[in-house]
XYZ file of C-alpha atoms in Angstrom:
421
model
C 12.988 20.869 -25.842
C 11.800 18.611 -28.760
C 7.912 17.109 -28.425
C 6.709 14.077 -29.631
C 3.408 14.127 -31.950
C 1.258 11.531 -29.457
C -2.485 10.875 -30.003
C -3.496 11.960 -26.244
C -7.172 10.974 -26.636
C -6.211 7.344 -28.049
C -3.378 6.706 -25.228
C -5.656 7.770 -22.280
C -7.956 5.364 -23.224
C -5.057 2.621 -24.030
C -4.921 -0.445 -21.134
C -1.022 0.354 -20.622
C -0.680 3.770 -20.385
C 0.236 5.316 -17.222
C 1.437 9.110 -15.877
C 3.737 7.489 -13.095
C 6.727 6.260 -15.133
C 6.901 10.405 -16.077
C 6.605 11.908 -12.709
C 7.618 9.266 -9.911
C 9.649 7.261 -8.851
C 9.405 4.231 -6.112
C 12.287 3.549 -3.438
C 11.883 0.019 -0.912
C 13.791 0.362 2.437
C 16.552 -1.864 0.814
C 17.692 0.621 -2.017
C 15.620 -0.913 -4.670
C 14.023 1.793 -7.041
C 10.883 0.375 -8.600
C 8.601 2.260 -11.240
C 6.167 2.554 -8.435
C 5.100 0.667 -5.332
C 2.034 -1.566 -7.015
C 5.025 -2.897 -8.978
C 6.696 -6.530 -7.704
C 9.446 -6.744 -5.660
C 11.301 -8.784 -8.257
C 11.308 -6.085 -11.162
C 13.636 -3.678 -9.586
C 14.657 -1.322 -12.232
C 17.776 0.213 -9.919
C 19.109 0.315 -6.290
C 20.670 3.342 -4.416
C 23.214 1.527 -3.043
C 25.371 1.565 -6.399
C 23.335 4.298 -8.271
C 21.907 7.721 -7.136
C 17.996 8.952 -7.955
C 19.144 10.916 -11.111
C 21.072 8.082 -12.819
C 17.899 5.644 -12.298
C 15.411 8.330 -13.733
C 16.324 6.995 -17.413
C 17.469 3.953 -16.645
C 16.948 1.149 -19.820
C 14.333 -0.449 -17.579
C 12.446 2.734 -17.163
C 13.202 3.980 -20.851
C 11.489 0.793 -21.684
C 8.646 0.717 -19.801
C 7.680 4.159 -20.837
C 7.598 3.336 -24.423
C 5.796 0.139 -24.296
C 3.286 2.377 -22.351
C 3.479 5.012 -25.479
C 2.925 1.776 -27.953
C -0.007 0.040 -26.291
C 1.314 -2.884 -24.910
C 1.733 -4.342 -21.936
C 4.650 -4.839 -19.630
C 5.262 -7.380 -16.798
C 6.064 -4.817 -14.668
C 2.528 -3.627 -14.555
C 1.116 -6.680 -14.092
C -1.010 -6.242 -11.089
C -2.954 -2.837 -12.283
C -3.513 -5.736 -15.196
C -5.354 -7.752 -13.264
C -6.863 -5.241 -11.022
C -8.589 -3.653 -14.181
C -9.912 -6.648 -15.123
C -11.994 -7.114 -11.991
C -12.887 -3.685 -11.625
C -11.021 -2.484 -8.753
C -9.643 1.261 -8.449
C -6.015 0.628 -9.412
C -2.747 3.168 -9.532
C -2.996 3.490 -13.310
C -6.392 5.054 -13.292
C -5.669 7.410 -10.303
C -2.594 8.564 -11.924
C -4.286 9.259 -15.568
C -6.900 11.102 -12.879
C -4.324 13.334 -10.966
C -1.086 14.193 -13.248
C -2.594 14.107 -16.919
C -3.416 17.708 -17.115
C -0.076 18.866 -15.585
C 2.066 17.026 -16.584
C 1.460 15.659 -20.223
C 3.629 17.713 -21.629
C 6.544 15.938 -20.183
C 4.974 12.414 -21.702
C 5.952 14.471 -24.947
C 8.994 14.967 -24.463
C 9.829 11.187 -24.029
C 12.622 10.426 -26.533
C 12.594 7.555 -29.168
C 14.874 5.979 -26.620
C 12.208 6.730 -24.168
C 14.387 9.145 -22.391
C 12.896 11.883 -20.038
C 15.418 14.880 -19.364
C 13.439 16.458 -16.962
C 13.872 15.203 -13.804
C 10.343 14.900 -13.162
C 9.851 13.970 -9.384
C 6.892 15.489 -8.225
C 5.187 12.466 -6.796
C 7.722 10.616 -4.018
C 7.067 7.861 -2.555
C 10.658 6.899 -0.119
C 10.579 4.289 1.879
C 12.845 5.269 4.396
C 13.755 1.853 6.116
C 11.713 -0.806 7.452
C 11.993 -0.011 10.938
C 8.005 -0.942 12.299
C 6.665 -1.246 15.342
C 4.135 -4.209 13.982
C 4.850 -7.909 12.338
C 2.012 -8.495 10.305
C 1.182 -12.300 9.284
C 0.832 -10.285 5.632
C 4.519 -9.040 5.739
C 8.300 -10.050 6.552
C 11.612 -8.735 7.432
C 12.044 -6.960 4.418
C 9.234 -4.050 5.301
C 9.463 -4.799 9.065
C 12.455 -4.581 11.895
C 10.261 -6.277 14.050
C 9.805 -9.399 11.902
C 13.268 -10.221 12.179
C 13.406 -12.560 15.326
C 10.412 -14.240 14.044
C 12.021 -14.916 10.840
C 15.066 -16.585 12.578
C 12.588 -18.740 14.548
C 10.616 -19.676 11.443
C 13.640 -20.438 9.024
C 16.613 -20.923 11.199
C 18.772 -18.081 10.249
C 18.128 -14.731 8.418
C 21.167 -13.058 7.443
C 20.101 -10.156 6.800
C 20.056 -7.179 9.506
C 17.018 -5.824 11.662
C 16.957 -2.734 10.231
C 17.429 -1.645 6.674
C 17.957 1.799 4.725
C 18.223 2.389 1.035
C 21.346 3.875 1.383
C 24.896 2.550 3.171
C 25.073 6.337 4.656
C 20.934 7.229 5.578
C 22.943 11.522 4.984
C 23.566 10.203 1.366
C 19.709 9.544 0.570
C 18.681 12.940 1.877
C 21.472 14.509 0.215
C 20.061 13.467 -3.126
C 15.900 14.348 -2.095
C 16.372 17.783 0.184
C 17.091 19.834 -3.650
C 13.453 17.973 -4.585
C 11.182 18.600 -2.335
C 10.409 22.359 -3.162
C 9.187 20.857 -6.633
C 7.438 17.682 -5.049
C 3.643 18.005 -5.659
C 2.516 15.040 -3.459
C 4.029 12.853 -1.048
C 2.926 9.392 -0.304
C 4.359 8.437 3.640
C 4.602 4.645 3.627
C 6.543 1.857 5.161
C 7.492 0.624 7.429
C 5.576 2.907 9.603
C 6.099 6.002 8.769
C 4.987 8.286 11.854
C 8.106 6.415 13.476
C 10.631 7.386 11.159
C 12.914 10.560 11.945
C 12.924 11.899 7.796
C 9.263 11.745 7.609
C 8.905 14.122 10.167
C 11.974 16.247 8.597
C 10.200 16.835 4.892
C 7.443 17.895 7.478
C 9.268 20.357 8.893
C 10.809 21.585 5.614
C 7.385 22.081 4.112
C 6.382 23.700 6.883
C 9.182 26.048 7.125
C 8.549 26.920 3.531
C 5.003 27.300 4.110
C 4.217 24.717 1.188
C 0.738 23.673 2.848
C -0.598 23.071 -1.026
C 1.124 20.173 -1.119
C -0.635 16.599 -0.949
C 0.127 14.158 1.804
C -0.558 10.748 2.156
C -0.192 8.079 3.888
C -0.571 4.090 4.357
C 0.024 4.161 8.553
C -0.897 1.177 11.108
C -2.452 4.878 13.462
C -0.626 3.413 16.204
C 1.727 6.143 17.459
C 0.381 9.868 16.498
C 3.904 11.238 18.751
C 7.211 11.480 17.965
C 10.070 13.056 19.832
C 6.968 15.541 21.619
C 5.862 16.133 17.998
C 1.812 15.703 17.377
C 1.418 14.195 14.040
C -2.340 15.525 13.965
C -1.638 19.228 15.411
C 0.962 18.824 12.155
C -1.238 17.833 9.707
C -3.712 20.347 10.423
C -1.572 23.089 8.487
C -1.625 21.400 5.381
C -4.795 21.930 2.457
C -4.654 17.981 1.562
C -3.957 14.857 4.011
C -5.259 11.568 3.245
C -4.791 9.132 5.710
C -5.227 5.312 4.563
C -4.817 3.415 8.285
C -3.970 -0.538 7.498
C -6.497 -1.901 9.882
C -8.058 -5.497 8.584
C -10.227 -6.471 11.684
C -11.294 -5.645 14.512
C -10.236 -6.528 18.353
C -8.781 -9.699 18.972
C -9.140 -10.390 14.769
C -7.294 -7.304 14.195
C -4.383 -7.800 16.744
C -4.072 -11.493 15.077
C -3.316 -10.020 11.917
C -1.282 -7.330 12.669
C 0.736 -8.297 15.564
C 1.647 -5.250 17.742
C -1.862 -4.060 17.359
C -3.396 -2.516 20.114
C -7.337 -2.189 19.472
C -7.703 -0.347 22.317
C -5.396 2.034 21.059
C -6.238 2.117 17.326
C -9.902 3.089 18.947
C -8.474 6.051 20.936
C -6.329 6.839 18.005
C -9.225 7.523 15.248
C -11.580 9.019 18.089
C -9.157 11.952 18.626
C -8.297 12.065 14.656
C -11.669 12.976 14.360
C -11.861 15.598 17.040
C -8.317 17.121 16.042
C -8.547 16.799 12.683
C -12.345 18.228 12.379
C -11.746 19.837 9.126
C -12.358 18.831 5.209
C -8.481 18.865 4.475
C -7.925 15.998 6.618
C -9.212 12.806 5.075
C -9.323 9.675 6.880
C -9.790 6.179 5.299
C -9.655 2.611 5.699
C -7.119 0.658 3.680
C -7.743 -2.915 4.154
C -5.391 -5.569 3.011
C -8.032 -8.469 1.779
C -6.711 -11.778 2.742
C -7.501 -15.631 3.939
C -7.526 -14.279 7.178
C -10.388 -10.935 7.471
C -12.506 -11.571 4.208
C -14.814 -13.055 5.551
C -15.689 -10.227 8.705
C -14.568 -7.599 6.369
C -18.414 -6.665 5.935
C -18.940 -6.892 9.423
C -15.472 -4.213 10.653
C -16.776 -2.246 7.650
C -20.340 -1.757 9.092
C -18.676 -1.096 12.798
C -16.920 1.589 11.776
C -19.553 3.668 9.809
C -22.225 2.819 12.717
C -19.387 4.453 15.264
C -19.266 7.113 13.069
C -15.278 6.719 12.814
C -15.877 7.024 8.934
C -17.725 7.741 5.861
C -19.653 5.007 4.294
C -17.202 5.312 1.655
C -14.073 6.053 3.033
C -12.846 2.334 2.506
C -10.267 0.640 -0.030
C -9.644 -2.506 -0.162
C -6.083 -3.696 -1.539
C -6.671 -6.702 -3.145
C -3.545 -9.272 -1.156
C -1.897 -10.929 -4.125
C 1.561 -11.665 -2.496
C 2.464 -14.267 -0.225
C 0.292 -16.657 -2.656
C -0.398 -18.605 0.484
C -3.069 -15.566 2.043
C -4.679 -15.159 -1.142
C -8.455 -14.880 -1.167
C -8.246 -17.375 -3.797
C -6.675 -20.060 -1.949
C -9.779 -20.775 0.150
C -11.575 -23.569 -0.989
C -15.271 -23.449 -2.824
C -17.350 -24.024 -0.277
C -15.826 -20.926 1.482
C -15.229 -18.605 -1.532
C -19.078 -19.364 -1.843
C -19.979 -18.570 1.345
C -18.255 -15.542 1.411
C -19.826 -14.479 -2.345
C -23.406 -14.707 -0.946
C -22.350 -12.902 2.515
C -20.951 -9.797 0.395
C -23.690 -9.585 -2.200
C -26.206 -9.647 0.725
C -24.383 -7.051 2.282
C -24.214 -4.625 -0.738
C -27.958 -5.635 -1.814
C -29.034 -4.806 1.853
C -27.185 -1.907 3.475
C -25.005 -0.815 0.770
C -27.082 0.487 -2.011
C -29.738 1.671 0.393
C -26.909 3.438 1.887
C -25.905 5.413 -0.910
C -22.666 3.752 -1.012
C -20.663 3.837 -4.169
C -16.825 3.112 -3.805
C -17.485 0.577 -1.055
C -19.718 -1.222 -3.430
C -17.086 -0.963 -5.843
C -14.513 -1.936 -3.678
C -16.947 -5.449 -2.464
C -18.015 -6.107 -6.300
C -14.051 -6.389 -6.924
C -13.530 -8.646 -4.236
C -16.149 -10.351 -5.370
C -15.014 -10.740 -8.728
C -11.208 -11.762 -7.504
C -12.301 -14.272 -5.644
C -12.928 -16.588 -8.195
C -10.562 -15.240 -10.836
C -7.886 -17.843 -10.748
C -7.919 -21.081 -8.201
C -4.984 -20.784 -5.673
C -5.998 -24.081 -3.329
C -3.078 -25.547 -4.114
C -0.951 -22.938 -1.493
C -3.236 -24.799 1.239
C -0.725 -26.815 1.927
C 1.561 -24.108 2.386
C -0.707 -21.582 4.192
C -1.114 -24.838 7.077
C 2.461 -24.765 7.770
C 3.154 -21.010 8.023
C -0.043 -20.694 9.861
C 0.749 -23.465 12.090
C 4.495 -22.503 12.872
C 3.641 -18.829 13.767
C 0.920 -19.655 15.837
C 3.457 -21.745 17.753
C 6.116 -18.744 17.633
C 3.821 -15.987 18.754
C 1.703 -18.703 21.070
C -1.632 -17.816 18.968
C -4.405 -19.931 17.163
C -5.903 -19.510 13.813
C -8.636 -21.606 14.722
C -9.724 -20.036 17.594
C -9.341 -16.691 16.347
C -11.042 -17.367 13.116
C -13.589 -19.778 14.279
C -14.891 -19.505 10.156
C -11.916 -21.087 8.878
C -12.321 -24.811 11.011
C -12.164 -27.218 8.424
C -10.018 -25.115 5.538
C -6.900 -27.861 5.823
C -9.272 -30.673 6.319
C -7.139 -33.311 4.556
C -4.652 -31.237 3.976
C -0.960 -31.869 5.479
C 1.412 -28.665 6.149
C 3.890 -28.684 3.377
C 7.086 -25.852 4.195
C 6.859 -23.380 1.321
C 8.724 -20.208 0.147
């Protein structure tokens, strides 16, 4: 096989080059394949329903974006690693220049002036299986959630599409095509949905298992609601394996937390991490916040941070905070000054004060970037739109913003609730 002459040094430190367009691949419960899962929704570059895995590997989209990566510039596609660069916040480019460079460069060279890749190069998959969820978070919809479908018929009216979704007409077809890969798959990323309620999650388990391929990576992005399924321990499971991270999406705590991600149980999510951390005593087993930074927790984010490392449920560090850049409405940019202010002194107080003294690094990182987002770009015009959503789900789910988030009274002050997209 043919290589390409590339200037490694010169494209690691490029702005636009990235290892995941050469060894992944990104599938959403409704078939769309994406280049990976930071990418937008809109910028589908195949779906499953009309094309398998294989044919969308060098698909023109794909062949595309991995030459624009080779020549330095940039392509909508990649927008949001864009703009998380540019306020200093970890992003998927970076970790995948970190992790697959020094395996897996040689495949970059292969790339053909078409910017075709022969080598079916999957050894990072990331599958969402469906959307079937046991949550309906105010962040997320039907598409990524069965259990946001009623709500969605309440909010709009109608919603044609159905409860459930899967990539694939026949679910068999899908596994068909991934069972051959999974010998060859160096990490898996376990998403959703939620994936500790999904029946093939627990069946790549078992195949790893059964082939004793413990070197593989896991990770997940899980709501650490239910650890059981079908008398299988999720925990007891995970304890076989060399590498499990476990990102839980958990924005807030108690009565903040259940707000946010309807479904939640704190009580629950308590027990939950309190026997992770008994089970799971090991260094193999990694366990992590992954906060989704929005309207509605930035402002106690310090505060559930703090909680959790006094408990001793984590690590000072073991925190990431995804920066919430769709619905436009939840943005942290859509608050107005006064608040965006308020919040700026609250985090640099908390970094100045227990932070650095702590010893902290990444969570510093991860509150400077916040920091810096929040007045990137000014989003006050979704106000408006934010009212009305928030308004019409607090009278679907019988809730209130304003009681919840005592900190927000005044946000729509002289602002009327406009129905948005």
């Amino acid at each position: 096989m043919s290589k390409r002459k590339l200037d490694k040094e010169k494209l690691l430190k490029s702005e636009t080059f990235c290892m995941i367009p050469f060894v992944h691949l990104q599938i959403e419960p409704d078939g769309d394949v994406k280049p990976c899962c930071v990418v937008p929704m809109e910028y589908p570059i195949g779906n499953l329903k009309t094309e398998t895995l294989k044919d969308v590997w060098n698909t023109k989209k794909l062949r595309d974006l991995r030459l624009d990566m080779l020549n330095d510039r940039k392509n909508e596609m990649c927008q949001r690693c864009y703009e998380f660069a540019g306020i200093g916040v970890p992003n998927s480019r970076e970790n995948s220049l970190r992790k697959w460079t020094d395996d897996y460069f040689d495949v970059v060279e292969t790339t053909q002036e078409d910017g075709t890749v022969d080598q079916f190069n999957l050894v990072y998959m990331d599958i969402r299986f469906s959307n079937v969820c046991n949550f309906r978070c105010r962040s997320c919809g039907p598409q990524l959630s069965s259990r946001w479908h009623a709500d969605t018929v309440k909010l709009w009216g109608k919603w044609d599409g159905p409860a459930i979704i899967r990539p694939t007409e026949d679910p068999e077809e899908l596994w068909r095509q991934i069972e051959p890969l999974i010998p060859q798959v160096k990490e898996f990323y376990f998403a959703g949905g939620e994936p500790l309620i999904m029946e093939e999650h627990y069946r790549i388990l078992k195949i790893l298992d059964e082939k004793k391929l413990y070197n593989v990576s896991l990770r997940y992005n899980t709501n650490l609601s239910e650890m059981r399924y079908k008398g299988q321990d999720v925990m007891e499971i995970w304890n076989k394996f060399d590498r499990v991270m476990i990102g839980a999406s958990l924005d807030d705590s108690y009565e903040r937390g259940e707000y946010i991600r309807k479904g939640q149980k704190w009580k629950q999510t308590e027990e939950n991490i309190i026997r992770l951390n008994e089970v799971c005593s090991g260094d193999n087993v990694y366990f992590f916040i992954s906060a989704t930074v929005s309207v509605l927790n930035v402002w106690h984010l310090p505060d559930f941070h703090r909680e959790w490392v006094d408990k001793g449920y984590i690590q000072i560090d073991a925190f990431h905070s995804n920066m919430l850049l769709f619905p436009d409405r939840l943005r942290i940019q859509a608050l107005p000054q006064k608040y965006k202010d308020a919040v700026v002194e609250k985090y640099r107080k908390y970094i100045d004060e227990y932070l650095v003294p702590s010893g902290s690094e990444r969570a510093v990182t991860c509150f400077e970037g916040i920091i810096n987002f929040i007045n990137k770009e000014d989003k006050t015009g979704e106000l408006p739109d934010l009212k009305w959503h928030m308004d019409k789900m607090d009278e679907i789910r019988g809730e209130s913003l304003e009681e919840t988030f005592p900190e927000l009274k005044g946000i729509f002050d002289g602002v009327e609730g406009v129905k948005g997209g």
